[in-house]
GROMACS .gro file of C-alpha atoms in nm:
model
  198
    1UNK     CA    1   7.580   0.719   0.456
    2UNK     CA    2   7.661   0.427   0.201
    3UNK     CA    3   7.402   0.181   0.395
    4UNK     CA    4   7.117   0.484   0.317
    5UNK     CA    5   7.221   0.539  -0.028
    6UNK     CA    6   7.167   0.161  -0.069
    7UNK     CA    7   6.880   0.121   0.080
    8UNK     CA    8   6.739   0.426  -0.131
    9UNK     CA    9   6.881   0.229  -0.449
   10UNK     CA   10   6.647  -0.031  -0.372
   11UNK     CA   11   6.366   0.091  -0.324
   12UNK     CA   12   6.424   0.284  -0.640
   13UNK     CA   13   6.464  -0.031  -0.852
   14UNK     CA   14   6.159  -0.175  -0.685
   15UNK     CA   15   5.936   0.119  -0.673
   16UNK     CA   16   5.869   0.097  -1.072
   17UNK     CA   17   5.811  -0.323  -1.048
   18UNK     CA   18   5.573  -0.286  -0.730
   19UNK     CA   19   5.403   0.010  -0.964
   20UNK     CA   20   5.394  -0.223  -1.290
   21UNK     CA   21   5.242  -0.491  -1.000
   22UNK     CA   22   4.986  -0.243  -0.897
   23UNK     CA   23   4.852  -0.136  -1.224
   24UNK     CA   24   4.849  -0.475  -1.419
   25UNK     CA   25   4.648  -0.613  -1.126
   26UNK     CA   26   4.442  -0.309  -1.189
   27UNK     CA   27   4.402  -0.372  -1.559
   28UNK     CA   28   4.377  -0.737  -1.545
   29UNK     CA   29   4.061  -0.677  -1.285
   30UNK     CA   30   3.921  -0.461  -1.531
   31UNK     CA   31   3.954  -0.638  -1.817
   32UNK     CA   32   3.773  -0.954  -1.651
   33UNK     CA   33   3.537  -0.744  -1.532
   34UNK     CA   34   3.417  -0.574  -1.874
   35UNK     CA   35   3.416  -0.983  -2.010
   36UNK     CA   36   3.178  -1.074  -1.754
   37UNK     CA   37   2.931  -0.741  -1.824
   38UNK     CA   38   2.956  -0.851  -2.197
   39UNK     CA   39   2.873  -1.189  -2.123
   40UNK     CA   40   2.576  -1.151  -1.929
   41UNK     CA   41   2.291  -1.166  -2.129
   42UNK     CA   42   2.041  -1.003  -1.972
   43UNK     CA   43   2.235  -0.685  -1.906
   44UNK     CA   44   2.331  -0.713  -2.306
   45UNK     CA   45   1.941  -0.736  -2.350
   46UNK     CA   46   1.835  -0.452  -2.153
   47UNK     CA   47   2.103  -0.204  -2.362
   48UNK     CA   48   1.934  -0.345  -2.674
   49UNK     CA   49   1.580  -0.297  -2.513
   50UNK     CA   50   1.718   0.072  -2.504
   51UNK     CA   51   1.856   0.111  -2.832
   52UNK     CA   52   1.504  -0.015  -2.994
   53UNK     CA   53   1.327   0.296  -2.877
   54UNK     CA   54   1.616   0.508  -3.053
   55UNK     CA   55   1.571   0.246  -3.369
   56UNK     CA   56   1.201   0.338  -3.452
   57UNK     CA   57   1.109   0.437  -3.732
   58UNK     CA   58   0.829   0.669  -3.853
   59UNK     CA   59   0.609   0.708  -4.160
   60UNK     CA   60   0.426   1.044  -4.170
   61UNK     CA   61   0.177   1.083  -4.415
   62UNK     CA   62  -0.113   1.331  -4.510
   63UNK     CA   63  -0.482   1.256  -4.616
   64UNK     CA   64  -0.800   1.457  -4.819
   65UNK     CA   65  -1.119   1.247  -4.824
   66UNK     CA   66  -1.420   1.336  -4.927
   67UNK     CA   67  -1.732   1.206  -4.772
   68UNK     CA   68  -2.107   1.197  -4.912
   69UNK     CA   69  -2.362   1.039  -4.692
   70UNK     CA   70  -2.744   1.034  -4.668
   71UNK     CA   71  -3.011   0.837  -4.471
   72UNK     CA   72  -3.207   0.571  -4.627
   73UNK     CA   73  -3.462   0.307  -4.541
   74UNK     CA   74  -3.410   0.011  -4.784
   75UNK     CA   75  -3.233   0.113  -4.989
   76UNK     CA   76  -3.450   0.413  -5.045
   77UNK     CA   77  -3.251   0.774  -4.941
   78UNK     CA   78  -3.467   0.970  -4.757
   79UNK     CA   79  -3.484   1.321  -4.908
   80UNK     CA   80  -3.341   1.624  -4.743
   81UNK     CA   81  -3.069   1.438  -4.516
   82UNK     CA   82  -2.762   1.449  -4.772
   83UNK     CA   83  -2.473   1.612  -4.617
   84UNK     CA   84  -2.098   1.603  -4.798
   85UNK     CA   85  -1.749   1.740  -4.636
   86UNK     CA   86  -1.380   1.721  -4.626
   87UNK     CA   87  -1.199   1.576  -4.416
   88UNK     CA   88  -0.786   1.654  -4.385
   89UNK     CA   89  -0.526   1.511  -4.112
   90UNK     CA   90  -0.211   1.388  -4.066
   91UNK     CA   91  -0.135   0.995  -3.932
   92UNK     CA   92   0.178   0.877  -3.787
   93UNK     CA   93   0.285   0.505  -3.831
   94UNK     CA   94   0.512   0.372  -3.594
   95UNK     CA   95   0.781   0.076  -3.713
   96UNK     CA   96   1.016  -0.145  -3.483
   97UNK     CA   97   1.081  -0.456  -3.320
   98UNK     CA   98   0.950  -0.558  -2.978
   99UNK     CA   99   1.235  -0.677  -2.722
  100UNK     CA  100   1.043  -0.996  -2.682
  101UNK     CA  101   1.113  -1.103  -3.053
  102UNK     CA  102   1.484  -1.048  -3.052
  103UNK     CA  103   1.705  -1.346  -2.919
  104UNK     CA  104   2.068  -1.388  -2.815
  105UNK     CA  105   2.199  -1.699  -3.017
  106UNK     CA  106   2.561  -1.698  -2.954
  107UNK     CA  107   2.803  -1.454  -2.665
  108UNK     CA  108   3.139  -1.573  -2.574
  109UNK     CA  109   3.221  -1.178  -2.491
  110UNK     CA  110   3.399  -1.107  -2.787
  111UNK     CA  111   3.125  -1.203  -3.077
  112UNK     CA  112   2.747  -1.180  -3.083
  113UNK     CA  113   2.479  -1.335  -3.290
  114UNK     CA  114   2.160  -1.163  -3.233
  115UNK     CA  115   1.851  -1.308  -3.373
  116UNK     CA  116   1.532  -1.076  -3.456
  117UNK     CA  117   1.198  -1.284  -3.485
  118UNK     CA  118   0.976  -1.017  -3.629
  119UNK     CA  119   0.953  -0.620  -3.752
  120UNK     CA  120   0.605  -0.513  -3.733
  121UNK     CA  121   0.437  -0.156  -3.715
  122UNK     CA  122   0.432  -0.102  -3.303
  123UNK     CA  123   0.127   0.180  -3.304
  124UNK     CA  124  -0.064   0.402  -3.575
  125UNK     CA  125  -0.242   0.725  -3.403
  126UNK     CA  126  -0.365   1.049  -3.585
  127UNK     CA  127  -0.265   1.401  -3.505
  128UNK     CA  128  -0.568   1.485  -3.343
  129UNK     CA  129  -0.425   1.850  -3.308
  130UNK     CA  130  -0.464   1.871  -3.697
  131UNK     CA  131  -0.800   1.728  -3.806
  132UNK     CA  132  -0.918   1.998  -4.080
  133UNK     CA  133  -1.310   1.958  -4.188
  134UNK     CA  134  -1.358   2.198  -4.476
  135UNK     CA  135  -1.683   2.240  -4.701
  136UNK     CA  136  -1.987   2.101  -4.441
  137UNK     CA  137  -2.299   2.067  -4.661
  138UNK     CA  138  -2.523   1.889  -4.342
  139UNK     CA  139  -2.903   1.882  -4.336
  140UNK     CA  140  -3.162   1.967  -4.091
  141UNK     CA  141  -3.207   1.588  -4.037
  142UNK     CA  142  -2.863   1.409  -4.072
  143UNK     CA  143  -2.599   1.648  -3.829
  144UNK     CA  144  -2.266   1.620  -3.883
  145UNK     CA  145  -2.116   1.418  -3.574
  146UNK     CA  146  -1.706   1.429  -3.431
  147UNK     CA  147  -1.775   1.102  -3.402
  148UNK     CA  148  -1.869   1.033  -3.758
  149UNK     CA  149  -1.522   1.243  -3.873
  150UNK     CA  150  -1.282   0.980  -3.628
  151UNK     CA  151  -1.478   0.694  -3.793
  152UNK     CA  152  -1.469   0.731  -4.108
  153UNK     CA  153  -1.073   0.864  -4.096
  154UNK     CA  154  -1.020   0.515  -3.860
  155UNK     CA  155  -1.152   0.329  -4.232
  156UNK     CA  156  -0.844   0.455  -4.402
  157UNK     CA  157  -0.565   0.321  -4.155
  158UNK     CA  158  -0.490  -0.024  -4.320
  159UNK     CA  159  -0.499   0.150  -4.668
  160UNK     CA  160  -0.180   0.372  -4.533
  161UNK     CA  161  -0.064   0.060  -4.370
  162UNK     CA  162  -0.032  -0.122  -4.657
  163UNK     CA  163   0.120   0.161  -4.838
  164UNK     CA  164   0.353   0.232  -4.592
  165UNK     CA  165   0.453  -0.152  -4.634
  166UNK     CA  166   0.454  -0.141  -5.028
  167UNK     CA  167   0.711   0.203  -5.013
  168UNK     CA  168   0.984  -0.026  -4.827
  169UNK     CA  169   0.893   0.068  -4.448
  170UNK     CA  170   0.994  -0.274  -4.340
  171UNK     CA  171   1.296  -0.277  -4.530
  172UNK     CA  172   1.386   0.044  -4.346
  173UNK     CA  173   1.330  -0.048  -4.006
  174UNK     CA  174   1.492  -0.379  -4.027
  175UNK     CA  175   1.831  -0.150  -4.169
  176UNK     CA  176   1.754   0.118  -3.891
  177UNK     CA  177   1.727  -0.173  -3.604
  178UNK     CA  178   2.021  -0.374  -3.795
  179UNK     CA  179   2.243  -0.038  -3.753
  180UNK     CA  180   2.175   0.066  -3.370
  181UNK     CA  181   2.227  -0.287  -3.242
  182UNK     CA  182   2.584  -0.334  -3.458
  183UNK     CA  183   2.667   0.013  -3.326
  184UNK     CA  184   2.566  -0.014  -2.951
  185UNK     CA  185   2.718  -0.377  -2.915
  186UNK     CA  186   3.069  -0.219  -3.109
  187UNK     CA  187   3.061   0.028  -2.832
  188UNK     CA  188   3.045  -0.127  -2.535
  189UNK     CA  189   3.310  -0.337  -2.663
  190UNK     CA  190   3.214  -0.652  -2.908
  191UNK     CA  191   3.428  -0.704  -3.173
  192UNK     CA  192   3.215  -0.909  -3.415
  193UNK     CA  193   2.853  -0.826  -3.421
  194UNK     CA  194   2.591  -1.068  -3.605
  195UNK     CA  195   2.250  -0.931  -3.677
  196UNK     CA  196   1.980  -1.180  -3.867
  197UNK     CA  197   1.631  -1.181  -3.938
  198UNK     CA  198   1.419  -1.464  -3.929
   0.00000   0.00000   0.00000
């Protein structure tokens, strides 16, 4: 009986070391593990190539113009083709960075440096759902076309461009890109995150 109860004392003494053993080899695989994920670059860019979908940002904006046309032949309008209407829609301007214009400077694991090359406005559509014409005044000689409507709201694109541009919209999307990377990078376990724009 004293043999057993000895026997049972040791395994009880080394039944907590062999499960400290166990677990810090667990942890200590982990841990070197997560260092390689972080350090591999191209898994670090495809999470950022993620994140810059989330990041973009959009300028809405709504337009009236009013349009006056007739025919001429040089410089002499031909009578009875004046026609006049109103044109109203919405546009959409789209704002973010391509994943081919950010660069990884620096990754040891722990800190980051993250270059960005560019912010640029990615696309520019109209709501083609919401194209109002209101007041038509077309002749018998000069119809009024769809085509003529797209074309003439397509003339007014770099004007909202520019104003998106004047009202801070690359200010914003450099903050809004700035933000998601620092977050994403914090999350997935980077302790120092370094976002700069060239």
């Amino acid at each position: 009986m004293l043999r057993k109860s000895k026997k049972i004392e040791k395994v009880l003494i080394l039944l907590p070391i062999l499960i400290l053993v166990i677990t810090g080899s667990y942890f200590i695989h982990k841990f070197k593990s997560n260092q390689n994920i972080y350090k591999d670059t191209d898994r670090v860019m495809n999470t950022i190539s993620q994140v810059l979908d989330l990041s973009t940002v959009k300028y809405n904006y709504t337009n009236v113009i009013t349009v006056k046309k007739d025919k001429s032949i040089n410089e002499m309008k031909i009578p009875f083709t004046e026609k006049s209407f109103i044109i109203k829609y919405n546009g959409i301007i789209n704002g973010g960075v391509k994943p081919e214009d950010i660069k990884i400077v620096k990754n040891n694991g722990e800190s980051i440096q993250i270059q960005i090359d560019k912010c640029e406005i990615l696309d520019h559509y109209i709501d083609s759902d919401n194209i109002y014409v209101y007041d038509v005044k077309s002749s018998l000689f000069n119809k009024l076309e769809i085509q003529e409507v797209l074309d003439d709201i397509n003339k007014y694109k770099k004007e909202y461009e520019e104003k998106a541009l004047k009202e801070g919209l690359m200010e914003e999307i450099k903050r809004s890109t700035k933000t998601s990377i620092q977050n994403m990078l914090k999350n997935i376990g980077y302790k120092n995150v370094v976002v700069e724009f060239k």
